[in-house]
PDB file of N, CA and C in Angstrom:
ATOM      1  N   TYR H   9       8.279  -7.154 -21.909  1.00  0.00           N
ATOM      2  CA  TYR H   9       7.405  -7.206 -20.757  1.00  0.00           C
ATOM      3  C   TYR H   9       6.315  -8.306 -20.948  1.00  0.00           C
ATOM      4  N   LEU H  10       5.733  -8.334 -22.178  1.00  0.00           N
ATOM      5  CA  LEU H  10       4.726  -9.206 -22.422  1.00  0.00           C
ATOM      6  C   LEU H  10       5.120 -10.654 -22.271  1.00  0.00           C
ATOM      7  N   VAL H  11       6.376 -10.984 -22.854  1.00  0.00           N
ATOM      8  CA  VAL H  11       6.926 -12.308 -22.781  1.00  0.00           C
ATOM      9  C   VAL H  11       7.129 -12.770 -21.313  1.00  0.00           C
ATOM     10  N   THR H  12       7.642 -11.756 -20.468  1.00  0.00           N
ATOM     11  CA  THR H  12       7.795 -12.144 -19.017  1.00  0.00           C
ATOM     12  C   THR H  12       6.556 -12.449 -18.386  1.00  0.00           C
ATOM     13  N   ILE H  13       5.488 -11.704 -18.518  1.00  0.00           N
ATOM     14  CA  ILE H  13       4.247 -11.773 -17.875  1.00  0.00           C
ATOM     15  C   ILE H  13       3.524 -13.118 -18.394  1.00  0.00           C
ATOM     16  N   MET H  14       3.641 -13.333 -19.660  1.00  0.00           N
ATOM     17  CA  MET H  14       2.994 -14.558 -20.249  1.00  0.00           C
ATOM     18  C   MET H  14       3.782 -15.762 -19.748  1.00  0.00           C
ATOM     19  N   GLY H  15       5.143 -15.635 -19.408  1.00  0.00           N
ATOM     20  CA  GLY H  15       5.877 -16.738 -18.815  1.00  0.00           C
ATOM     21  C   GLY H  15       5.377 -16.988 -17.475  1.00  0.00           C
ATOM     22  N   LEU H  16       4.815 -16.100 -16.732  1.00  0.00           N
ATOM     23  CA  LEU H  16       4.212 -16.378 -15.434  1.00  0.00           C
ATOM     24  C   LEU H  16       2.792 -16.844 -15.557  1.00  0.00           C
ATOM     25  N   VAL H  17       2.005 -16.321 -16.526  1.00  0.00           N
ATOM     26  CA  VAL H  17       0.578 -16.681 -16.662  1.00  0.00           C
ATOM     27  C   VAL H  17       0.311 -18.126 -17.135  1.00  0.00           C
ATOM     28  N   ILE H  18       1.237 -18.608 -17.978  1.00  0.00           N
ATOM     29  CA  ILE H  18       1.026 -19.932 -18.541  1.00  0.00           C
ATOM     30  C   ILE H  18       1.217 -21.024 -17.534  1.00  0.00           C
ATOM     31  N   PRO H  19       2.196 -20.970 -16.682  1.00  0.00           N
ATOM     32  CA  PRO H  19       2.257 -22.008 -15.656  1.00  0.00           C
ATOM     33  C   PRO H  19       1.120 -21.880 -14.617  1.00  0.00           C
ATOM     34  N   TRP H  20       0.734 -20.573 -14.329  1.00  0.00           N
ATOM     35  CA  TRP H  20      -0.346 -20.383 -13.441  1.00  0.00           C
ATOM     36  C   TRP H  20      -1.627 -20.931 -13.957  1.00  0.00           C
ATOM     37  N   GLY H  21      -1.877 -20.842 -15.194  1.00  0.00           N
ATOM     38  CA  GLY H  21      -3.015 -21.395 -15.841  1.00  0.00           C
ATOM     39  C   GLY H  21      -3.022 -22.987 -15.755  1.00  0.00           C
ATOM     40  N   PHE H  22      -1.936 -23.569 -15.950  1.00  0.00           N
ATOM     41  CA  PHE H  22      -1.800 -24.982 -15.820  1.00  0.00           C
ATOM     42  C   PHE H  22      -2.122 -25.420 -14.356  1.00  0.00           C
ATOM     43  N   THR H  23      -1.664 -24.700 -13.442  1.00  0.00           N
ATOM     44  CA  THR H  23      -1.946 -24.931 -12.054  1.00  0.00           C
ATOM     45  C   THR H  23      -3.416 -24.803 -11.715  1.00  0.00           C
ATOM     46  N   LEU H  24      -4.063 -23.780 -12.297  1.00  0.00           N
ATOM     47  CA  LEU H  24      -5.462 -23.687 -12.097  1.00  0.00           C
ATOM     48  C   LEU H  24      -6.281 -24.702 -12.815  1.00  0.00           C
ATOM     49  N   ALA H  25      -5.747 -25.338 -13.746  1.00  0.00           N
ATOM     50  CA  ALA H  25      -6.444 -26.496 -14.529  1.00  0.00           C
ATOM     51  C   ALA H  25      -6.728 -27.608 -13.437  1.00  0.00           C
ATOM     52  N   LEU H  26      -5.807 -27.755 -12.459  1.00  0.00           N
ATOM     53  CA  LEU H  26      -6.100 -28.777 -11.482  1.00  0.00           C
ATOM     54  C   LEU H  26      -7.277 -28.281 -10.625  1.00  0.00           C
ATOM     55  N   ASP H  27      -7.370 -26.992 -10.376  1.00  0.00           N
ATOM     56  CA  ASP H  27      -8.487 -26.519  -9.612  1.00  0.00           C
ATOM     57  C   ASP H  27      -9.812 -26.726 -10.409  1.00  0.00           C
ATOM     58  N   GLY H  28      -9.736 -26.475 -11.711  1.00  0.00           N
ATOM     59  CA  GLY H  28     -10.953 -26.678 -12.460  1.00  0.00           C
ATOM     60  C   GLY H  28     -11.359 -28.166 -12.515  1.00  0.00           C
ATOM     61  N   TYR H  29     -10.347 -29.076 -12.542  1.00  0.00           N
ATOM     62  CA  TYR H  29     -10.681 -30.513 -12.533  1.00  0.00           C
ATOM     63  C   TYR H  29     -11.252 -30.823 -11.333  1.00  0.00           C
ATOM     64  N   SER H  30     -10.837 -30.279 -10.111  1.00  0.00           N
ATOM     65  CA  SER H  30     -11.432 -30.659  -8.877  1.00  0.00           C
ATOM     66  C   SER H  30     -12.812 -30.155  -8.771  1.00  0.00           C
ATOM     67  N   VAL H  31     -13.174 -29.103  -9.433  1.00  0.00           N
ATOM     68  CA  VAL H  31     -14.531 -28.624  -9.418  1.00  0.00           C
ATOM     69  C   VAL H  31     -15.489 -29.656 -10.307  1.00  0.00           C
ATOM     70  N   LEU H  32     -14.826 -30.069 -11.371  1.00  0.00           N
ATOM     71  CA  LEU H  32     -15.556 -30.978 -12.281  1.00  0.00           C
ATOM     72  C   LEU H  32     -15.903 -32.331 -11.720  1.00  0.00           C
ATOM     73  N   VAL H  33     -14.937 -32.737 -10.890  1.00  0.00           N
ATOM     74  CA  VAL H  33     -15.222 -34.046 -10.190  1.00  0.00           C
ATOM     75  C   VAL H  33     -16.009 -33.913  -8.863  1.00  0.00           C
ATOM     76  N   LYS H  34     -16.514 -32.773  -8.641  1.00  0.00           N
ATOM     77  CA  LYS H  34     -17.285 -32.356  -7.488  1.00  0.00           C
ATOM     78  C   LYS H  34     -16.559 -32.556  -6.186  1.00  0.00           C
ATOM     79  N   CYS H  35     -15.253 -32.147  -6.226  1.00  0.00           N
ATOM     80  CA  CYS H  35     -14.473 -32.131  -4.986  1.00  0.00           C
ATOM     81  C   CYS H  35     -13.686 -30.888  -4.888  1.00  0.00           C
ATOM     82  N   PRO H  36     -14.455 -29.743  -4.840  1.00  0.00           N
ATOM     83  CA  PRO H  36     -13.733 -28.483  -4.915  1.00  0.00           C
ATOM     84  C   PRO H  36     -12.862 -28.184  -3.596  1.00  0.00           C
ATOM     85  N   ILE H  37     -11.912 -27.256  -3.781  1.00  0.00           N
ATOM     86  CA  ILE H  37     -11.058 -26.922  -2.734  1.00  0.00           C
ATOM     87  C   ILE H  37     -11.850 -26.161  -1.676  1.00  0.00           C
ATOM     88  N   ARG H  38     -11.837 -26.565  -0.408  1.00  0.00           N
ATOM     89  CA  ARG H  38     -12.584 -25.899   0.591  1.00  0.00           C
ATOM     90  C   ARG H  38     -11.738 -25.211   1.644  1.00  0.00           C
ATOM     91  N   GLN H  39     -10.432 -25.214   1.437  1.00  0.00           N
ATOM     92  CA  GLN H  39      -9.567 -24.546   2.402  1.00  0.00           C
ATOM     93  C   GLN H  39      -9.508 -22.992   2.012  1.00  0.00           C
ATOM     94  N   GLN H  40      -9.879 -22.114   2.910  1.00  0.00           N
ATOM     95  CA  GLN H  40      -9.918 -20.694   2.561  1.00  0.00           C
ATOM     96  C   GLN H  40      -8.487 -20.140   2.283  1.00  0.00           C
ATOM     97  N   GLY H  41      -7.512 -20.625   2.873  1.00  0.00           N
ATOM     98  CA  GLY H  41      -6.139 -20.070   2.590  1.00  0.00           C
ATOM     99  C   GLY H  41      -5.656 -20.309   1.185  1.00  0.00           C
ATOM    100  N   ILE H  42      -5.958 -21.564   0.708  1.00  0.00           N
ATOM    101  CA  ILE H  42      -5.495 -21.881  -0.732  1.00  0.00           C
ATOM    102  C   ILE H  42      -6.416 -21.065  -1.681  1.00  0.00           C
ATOM    103  N   LEU H  43      -7.719 -20.962  -1.367  1.00  0.00           N
ATOM    104  CA  LEU H  43      -8.570 -20.233  -2.215  1.00  0.00           C
ATOM    105  C   LEU H  43      -8.295 -18.739  -2.270  1.00  0.00           C
ATOM    106  N   LEU H  44      -7.833 -18.258  -1.117  1.00  0.00           N
ATOM    107  CA  LEU H  44      -7.409 -16.851  -1.145  1.00  0.00           C
ATOM    108  C   LEU H  44      -6.127 -16.631  -1.858  1.00  0.00           C
ATOM    109  N   ILE H  45      -5.173 -17.497  -1.881  1.00  0.00           N
ATOM    110  CA  ILE H  45      -4.000 -17.439  -2.702  1.00  0.00           C
ATOM    111  C   ILE H  45      -4.352 -17.442  -4.099  1.00  0.00           C
ATOM    112  N   ILE H  46      -5.301 -18.252  -4.559  1.00  0.00           N
ATOM    113  CA  ILE H  46      -5.720 -18.466  -5.898  1.00  0.00           C
ATOM    114  C   ILE H  46      -6.294 -17.085  -6.360  1.00  0.00           C
ATOM    115  N   VAL H  47      -7.256 -16.476  -5.538  1.00  0.00           N
ATOM    116  CA  VAL H  47      -7.915 -15.273  -5.896  1.00  0.00           C
ATOM    117  C   VAL H  47      -6.883 -14.152  -5.991  1.00  0.00           C
ATOM    118  N   VAL H  48      -5.915 -14.008  -5.051  1.00  0.00           N
ATOM    119  CA  VAL H  48      -4.932 -12.896  -5.059  1.00  0.00           C
ATOM    120  C   VAL H  48      -4.039 -13.068  -6.262  1.00  0.00           C
ATOM    121  N   GLY H  49      -3.645 -14.334  -6.472  1.00  0.00           N
ATOM    122  CA  GLY H  49      -2.685 -14.569  -7.666  1.00  0.00           C
ATOM    123  C   GLY H  49      -3.414 -14.198  -9.056  1.00  0.00           C
ATOM    124  N   ASP H  50      -4.690 -14.550  -9.107  1.00  0.00           N
ATOM    125  CA  ASP H  50      -5.401 -14.306 -10.370  1.00  0.00           C
ATOM    126  C   ASP H  50      -5.562 -12.782 -10.473  1.00  0.00           C
ATOM    127  N   ARG H  51      -5.840 -12.123  -9.427  1.00  0.00           N
ATOM    128  CA  ARG H  51      -5.973 -10.648  -9.526  1.00  0.00           C
ATOM    129  C   ARG H  51      -4.655  -9.987  -9.951  1.00  0.00           C
ATOM    130  N   ILE H  52      -3.620 -10.366  -9.345  1.00  0.00           N
ATOM    131  CA  ILE H  52      -2.381  -9.754  -9.608  1.00  0.00           C
ATOM    132  C   ILE H  52      -1.923 -10.034 -11.081  1.00  0.00           C
ATOM    133  N   LEU H  53      -2.028 -11.367 -11.507  1.00  0.00           N
ATOM    134  CA  LEU H  53      -1.677 -11.628 -12.870  1.00  0.00           C
ATOM    135  C   LEU H  53      -2.595 -11.066 -13.912  1.00  0.00           C
ATOM    136  N   SER H  54      -3.916 -10.850 -13.568  1.00  0.00           N
ATOM    137  CA  SER H  54      -4.803 -10.177 -14.367  1.00  0.00           C
ATOM    138  C   SER H  54      -4.478  -8.747 -14.680  1.00  0.00           C
ATOM    139  N   THR H  55      -4.059  -8.123 -13.588  1.00  0.00           N
ATOM    140  CA  THR H  55      -3.540  -6.717 -13.726  1.00  0.00           C
ATOM    141  C   THR H  55      -2.268  -6.577 -14.526  1.00  0.00           C
ATOM    142  N   LEU H  56      -1.331  -7.473 -14.285  1.00  0.00           N
ATOM    143  CA  LEU H  56      -0.091  -7.522 -15.010  1.00  0.00           C
ATOM    144  C   LEU H  56      -0.271  -7.888 -16.536  1.00  0.00           C
ATOM    145  N   THR H  57      -1.245  -8.750 -16.768  1.00  0.00           N
ATOM    146  CA  THR H  57      -1.599  -9.057 -18.249  1.00  0.00           C
ATOM    147  C   THR H  57      -2.130  -7.881 -18.881  1.00  0.00           C
ATOM    148  N   LEU H  58      -3.010  -7.129 -18.224  1.00  0.00           N
ATOM    149  CA  LEU H  58      -3.666  -5.921 -18.813  1.00  0.00           C
ATOM    150  C   LEU H  58      -2.587  -4.916 -19.142  1.00  0.00           C
ATOM    151  N   ALA H  59      -1.616  -4.717 -18.174  1.00  0.00           N
ATOM    152  CA  ALA H  59      -0.475  -3.771 -18.498  1.00  0.00           C
ATOM    153  C   ALA H  59       0.306  -4.181 -19.583  1.00  0.00           C
ATOM    154  N   ALA H  60       0.595  -5.525 -19.683  1.00  0.00           N
ATOM    155  CA  ALA H  60       1.442  -6.011 -20.811  1.00  0.00           C
ATOM    156  C   ALA H  60       0.691  -5.885 -22.160  1.00  0.00           C
ATOM    157  N   ALA H  61      -0.623  -6.155 -22.151  1.00  0.00           N
ATOM    158  CA  ALA H  61      -1.348  -5.930 -23.363  1.00  0.00           C
ATOM    159  C   ALA H  61      -1.448  -4.488 -23.799  1.00  0.00           C
ATOM    160  N   CYS H  62      -1.572  -3.576 -22.848  1.00  0.00           N
ATOM    161  CA  CYS H  62      -1.634  -2.096 -23.172  1.00  0.00           C
ATOM    162  C   CYS H  62      -0.255  -1.678 -23.750  1.00  0.00           C
ATOM    163  N   SER H  63       0.752  -2.141 -23.104  1.00  0.00           N
ATOM    164  CA  SER H  63       2.130  -1.735 -23.649  1.00  0.00           C
ATOM    165  C   SER H  63       2.402  -2.280 -24.959  1.00  0.00           C
ATOM    166  N   THR H  64       1.913  -3.537 -25.252  1.00  0.00           N
ATOM    167  CA  THR H  64       2.182  -4.072 -26.602  1.00  0.00           C
ATOM    168  C   THR H  64       1.300  -3.314 -27.625  1.00  0.00           C
ATOM    169  N   ALA H  65       0.093  -2.987 -27.227  1.00  0.00           N
ATOM    170  CA  ALA H  65      -0.707  -2.101 -28.157  1.00  0.00           C
ATOM    171  C   ALA H  65      -0.052  -0.799 -28.416  1.00  0.00           C
ATOM    172  N   SER H  66       0.452  -0.194 -27.484  1.00  0.00           N
ATOM    173  CA  SER H  66       1.142   1.139 -27.666  1.00  0.00           C
ATOM    174  C   SER H  66       2.376   0.987 -28.566  1.00  0.00           C
ATOM    175  N   VAL H  67       3.054  -0.186 -28.497  1.00  0.00           N
ATOM    176  CA  VAL H  67       4.155  -0.408 -29.392  1.00  0.00           C
ATOM    177  C   VAL H  67       3.667  -0.526 -30.850  1.00  0.00           C
ATOM    178  N   VAL H  68       2.570  -1.267 -31.004  1.00  0.00           N
ATOM    179  CA  VAL H  68       1.972  -1.318 -32.314  1.00  0.00           C
ATOM    180  C   VAL H  68       1.637  -0.026 -32.921  1.00  0.00           C
ATOM    181  N   ASP H  69       0.970   0.911 -32.053  1.00  0.00           N
ATOM    182  CA  ASP H  69       0.553   2.163 -32.481  1.00  0.00           C
ATOM    183  C   ASP H  69       1.760   3.047 -32.788  1.00  0.00           C
ATOM    184  N   ILE H  70       2.914   2.917 -32.060  1.00  0.00           N
ATOM    185  CA  ILE H  70       4.119   3.719 -32.369  1.00  0.00           C
ATOM    186  C   ILE H  70       4.745   3.155 -33.664  1.00  0.00           C
ATOM    187  N   LEU H  71       4.724   1.960 -33.895  1.00  0.00           N
ATOM    188  CA  LEU H  71       5.299   1.335 -35.088  1.00  0.00           C
ATOM    189  C   LEU H  71       4.486   1.821 -36.356  1.00  0.00           C
ATOM    190  N   LEU H  72       3.132   1.891 -36.131  1.00  0.00           N
ATOM    191  CA  LEU H  72       2.307   2.251 -37.286  1.00  0.00           C
ATOM    192  C   LEU H  72       2.354   3.745 -37.627  1.00  0.00           C
ATOM    193  N   HIS H  73       2.562   4.488 -36.614  1.00  0.00           N
ATOM    194  CA  HIS H  73       2.576   6.069 -36.817  1.00  0.00           C
ATOM    195  C   HIS H  73       3.928   6.609 -36.798  1.00  0.00           C
ATOM    196  N   SER H  74       5.010   5.944 -36.672  1.00  0.00           N
ATOM    197  CA  SER H  74       6.302   6.542 -36.596  1.00  0.00           C
ATOM    198  C   SER H  74       6.867   7.184 -37.830  1.00  0.00           C
ATOM    199  N   HIS H  75       7.168   6.363 -38.744  1.00  0.00           N
ATOM    200  CA  HIS H  75       7.665   6.844 -39.967  1.00  0.00           C
ATOM    201  C   HIS H  75       6.806   6.410 -41.151  1.00  0.00           C
ATOM    202  N   GLY H  76       5.674   5.927 -40.974  1.00  0.00           N
ATOM    203  CA  GLY H  76       4.760   5.652 -42.020  1.00  0.00           C
ATOM    204  C   GLY H  76       4.904   4.267 -42.639  1.00  0.00           C
ATOM    205  N   THR H  77       6.105   3.745 -42.374  1.00  0.00           N
ATOM    206  CA  THR H  77       6.379   2.443 -42.948  1.00  0.00           C
ATOM    207  C   THR H  77       6.711   1.488 -41.749  1.00  0.00           C
ATOM    208  N   CYS H  78       6.053   0.466 -41.836  1.00  0.00           N
ATOM    209  CA  CYS H  78       6.367  -0.632 -40.856  1.00  0.00           C
ATOM    210  C   CYS H  78       6.390  -1.860 -41.556  1.00  0.00           C
ATOM    211  N   PRO H  79       7.396  -2.751 -41.406  1.00  0.00           N
ATOM    212  CA  PRO H  79       7.445  -4.001 -42.110  1.00  0.00           C
ATOM    213  C   PRO H  79       6.248  -4.865 -41.739  1.00  0.00           C
ATOM    214  N   PRO H  80       5.515  -5.232 -42.740  1.00  0.00           N
ATOM    215  CA  PRO H  80       4.238  -6.016 -42.526  1.00  0.00           C
ATOM    216  C   PRO H  80       4.389  -7.211 -41.603  1.00  0.00           C
ATOM    217  N   LYS H  81       5.561  -7.813 -41.605  1.00  0.00           N
ATOM    218  CA  LYS H  81       5.794  -9.012 -40.877  1.00  0.00           C
ATOM    219  C   LYS H  81       5.797  -8.638 -39.376  1.00  0.00           C
ATOM    220  N   PHE H  82       6.378  -7.558 -39.058  1.00  0.00           N
ATOM    221  CA  PHE H  82       6.578  -7.132 -37.634  1.00  0.00           C
ATOM    222  C   PHE H  82       5.283  -6.527 -37.190  1.00  0.00           C
ATOM    223  N   CYS H  83       4.645  -5.729 -37.937  1.00  0.00           N
ATOM    224  CA  CYS H  83       3.401  -5.122 -37.503  1.00  0.00           C
ATOM    225  C   CYS H  83       2.293  -6.175 -37.191  1.00  0.00           C
ATOM    226  N   THR H  84       2.154  -7.096 -38.108  1.00  0.00           N
ATOM    227  CA  THR H  84       1.147  -8.147 -38.029  1.00  0.00           C
ATOM    228  C   THR H  84       1.474  -8.989 -36.764  1.00  0.00           C
ATOM    229  N   ARG H  85       2.729  -9.272 -36.523  1.00  0.00           N
ATOM    230  CA  ARG H  85       3.147 -10.121 -35.385  1.00  0.00           C
ATOM    231  C   ARG H  85       2.788  -9.335 -34.080  1.00  0.00           C
ATOM    232  N   TYR H  86       3.025  -8.040 -34.017  1.00  0.00           N
ATOM    233  CA  TYR H  86       2.682  -7.274 -32.755  1.00  0.00           C
ATOM    234  C   TYR H  86       1.216  -7.091 -32.554  1.00  0.00           C
ATOM    235  N   GLN H  87       0.522  -7.023 -33.660  1.00  0.00           N
ATOM    236  CA  GLN H  87      -0.915  -6.860 -33.550  1.00  0.00           C
ATOM    237  C   GLN H  87      -1.583  -8.146 -33.050  1.00  0.00           C
ATOM    238  N   ILE H  88      -1.072  -9.291 -33.606  1.00  0.00           N
ATOM    239  CA  ILE H  88      -1.558 -10.546 -33.087  1.00  0.00           C
ATOM    240  C   ILE H  88      -1.289 -10.773 -31.574  1.00  0.00           C
ATOM    241  N   SER H  89      -0.033 -10.382 -31.232  1.00  0.00           N
ATOM    242  CA  SER H  89       0.323 -10.580 -29.794  1.00  0.00           C
ATOM    243  C   SER H  89      -0.479  -9.690 -28.917  1.00  0.00           C
ATOM    244  N   ALA H  90      -0.773  -8.501 -29.383  1.00  0.00           N
ATOM    245  CA  ALA H  90      -1.596  -7.547 -28.545  1.00  0.00           C
ATOM    246  C   ALA H  90      -2.985  -8.139 -28.409  1.00  0.00           C
ATOM    247  N   ALA H  91      -3.617  -8.617 -29.527  1.00  0.00           N
ATOM    248  CA  ALA H  91      -4.868  -9.254 -29.437  1.00  0.00           C
ATOM    249  C   ALA H  91      -5.005 -10.456 -28.523  1.00  0.00           C
ATOM    250  N   MET H  92      -4.002 -11.304 -28.601  1.00  0.00           N
ATOM    251  CA  MET H  92      -3.973 -12.397 -27.763  1.00  0.00           C
ATOM    252  C   MET H  92      -3.688 -12.056 -26.258  1.00  0.00           C
ATOM    253  N   ALA H  93      -2.992 -10.991 -25.969  1.00  0.00           N
ATOM    254  CA  ALA H  93      -2.775 -10.577 -24.676  1.00  0.00           C
ATOM    255  C   ALA H  93      -4.042 -10.029 -24.114  1.00  0.00           C
ATOM    256  N   PHE H  94      -4.845  -9.304 -24.853  1.00  0.00           N
ATOM    257  CA  PHE H  94      -6.162  -8.813 -24.415  1.00  0.00           C
ATOM    258  C   PHE H  94      -7.064  -9.967 -24.074  1.00  0.00           C
ATOM    259  N   LEU H  95      -6.991 -10.984 -24.968  1.00  0.00           N
ATOM    260  CA  LEU H  95      -7.820 -12.141 -24.779  1.00  0.00           C
ATOM    261  C   LEU H  95      -7.456 -12.813 -23.490  1.00  0.00           C
ATOM    262  N   SER H  96      -6.156 -13.055 -23.283  1.00  0.00           N
ATOM    263  CA  SER H  96      -5.712 -13.605 -22.035  1.00  0.00           C
ATOM    264  C   SER H  96      -6.054 -12.859 -20.836  1.00  0.00           C
ATOM    265  N   TRP H  97      -6.023 -11.487 -20.950  1.00  0.00           N
ATOM    266  CA  TRP H  97      -6.408 -10.673 -19.855  1.00  0.00           C
ATOM    267  C   TRP H  97      -7.930 -10.905 -19.462  1.00  0.00           C
ATOM    268  N   PHE H  98      -8.694 -10.948 -20.559  1.00  0.00           N
ATOM    269  CA  PHE H  98     -10.117 -11.085 -20.383  1.00  0.00           C
ATOM    270  C   PHE H  98     -10.431 -12.469 -19.619  1.00  0.00           C
ATOM    271  N   LEU H  99      -9.776 -13.524 -20.046  1.00  0.00           N
ATOM    272  CA  LEU H  99      -9.963 -14.800 -19.489  1.00  0.00           C
ATOM    273  C   LEU H  99      -9.473 -14.907 -18.038  1.00  0.00           C
ATOM    274  N   SER H 100      -8.343 -14.215 -17.756  1.00  0.00           N
ATOM    275  CA  SER H 100      -7.730 -14.145 -16.445  1.00  0.00           C
ATOM    276  C   SER H 100      -8.719 -13.405 -15.537  1.00  0.00           C
ATOM    277  N   LEU H 101      -9.235 -12.367 -16.040  1.00  0.00           N
ATOM    278  CA  LEU H 101     -10.171 -11.519 -15.237  1.00  0.00           C
ATOM    279  C   LEU H 101     -11.448 -12.376 -14.954  1.00  0.00           C
ATOM    280  N   ALA H 102     -11.880 -13.099 -15.871  1.00  0.00           N
ATOM    281  CA  ALA H 102     -13.035 -14.001 -15.632  1.00  0.00           C
ATOM    282  C   ALA H 102     -12.774 -15.010 -14.613  1.00  0.00           C
ATOM    283  N   SER H 103     -11.600 -15.627 -14.673  1.00  0.00           N
ATOM    284  CA  SER H 103     -11.147 -16.557 -13.603  1.00  0.00           C
ATOM    285  C   SER H 103     -11.066 -15.914 -12.229  1.00  0.00           C
ATOM    286  N   ALA H 104     -10.575 -14.756 -12.207  1.00  0.00           N
ATOM    287  CA  ALA H 104     -10.427 -14.074 -10.858  1.00  0.00           C
ATOM    288  C   ALA H 104     -11.806 -13.795 -10.265  1.00  0.00           C
ATOM    289  N   LEU H 105     -12.684 -13.369 -11.144  1.00  0.00           N
ATOM    290  CA  LEU H 105     -14.073 -13.054 -10.589  1.00  0.00           C
ATOM    291  C   LEU H 105     -14.753 -14.267 -10.188  1.00  0.00           C
ATOM    292  N   PHE H 106     -14.650 -15.379 -10.943  1.00  0.00           N
ATOM    293  CA  PHE H 106     -15.218 -16.607 -10.638  1.00  0.00           C
ATOM    294  C   PHE H 106     -14.716 -17.094  -9.288  1.00  0.00           C
ATOM    295  N   ASN H 107     -13.384 -17.057  -9.051  1.00  0.00           N
ATOM    296  CA  ASN H 107     -12.774 -17.581  -7.789  1.00  0.00           C
ATOM    297  C   ASN H 107     -13.216 -16.641  -6.641  1.00  0.00           C
ATOM    298  N   LEU H 108     -13.381 -15.265  -6.966  1.00  0.00           N
ATOM    299  CA  LEU H 108     -13.728 -14.408  -5.846  1.00  0.00           C
ATOM    300  C   LEU H 108     -15.205 -14.695  -5.442  1.00  0.00           C
ATOM    301  N   TRP H 109     -16.059 -15.150  -6.445  1.00  0.00           N
ATOM    302  CA  TRP H 109     -17.370 -15.605  -6.205  1.00  0.00           C
ATOM    303  C   TRP H 109     -17.432 -16.844  -5.361  1.00  0.00           C
ATOM    304  N   LEU H 110     -16.392 -17.730  -5.486  1.00  0.00           N
ATOM    305  CA  LEU H 110     -16.367 -18.956  -4.713  1.00  0.00           C
ATOM    306  C   LEU H 110     -16.120 -18.785  -3.252  1.00  0.00           C
ATOM    307  N   ILE H 111     -15.382 -17.647  -2.829  1.00  0.00           N
ATOM    308  CA  ILE H 111     -14.939 -17.435  -1.501  1.00  0.00           C
ATOM    309  C   ILE H 111     -16.211 -17.434  -0.513  1.00  0.00           C
ATOM    310  N   PRO H 112     -17.248 -16.645  -0.793  1.00  0.00           N
ATOM    311  CA  PRO H 112     -18.310 -16.699   0.154  1.00  0.00           C
ATOM    312  C   PRO H 112     -19.141 -17.974   0.140  1.00  0.00           C
ATOM    313  N   SER H 113     -19.188 -18.664  -1.015  1.00  0.00           N
ATOM    314  CA  SER H 113     -19.998 -19.893  -1.146  1.00  0.00           C
ATOM    315  C   SER H 113     -19.077 -20.992  -0.584  1.00  0.00           C
TER     316      SER H 113
END
């Protein structure tokens, strides 16, 4: 699930980089329809990223508490992916809130 969601979030982030560039050159998008699509897309992907991060964290918890032994290579890999998924969710949520703030202005 995490791989699928991150497969959606990464291209979405590259697309939003163009939006960030337009803000830096002081030519932001003024069309409400496009901005609304960006806000809705950010909110949906932020929710899906949070769900993927939580599911990855639960897999780590199950691995650590199941039989008492977890191969260190797999547990460390899952822990890092869960931490990065939560970081990705936090940044996606910040982007969604920033774009939501741009709608009235």
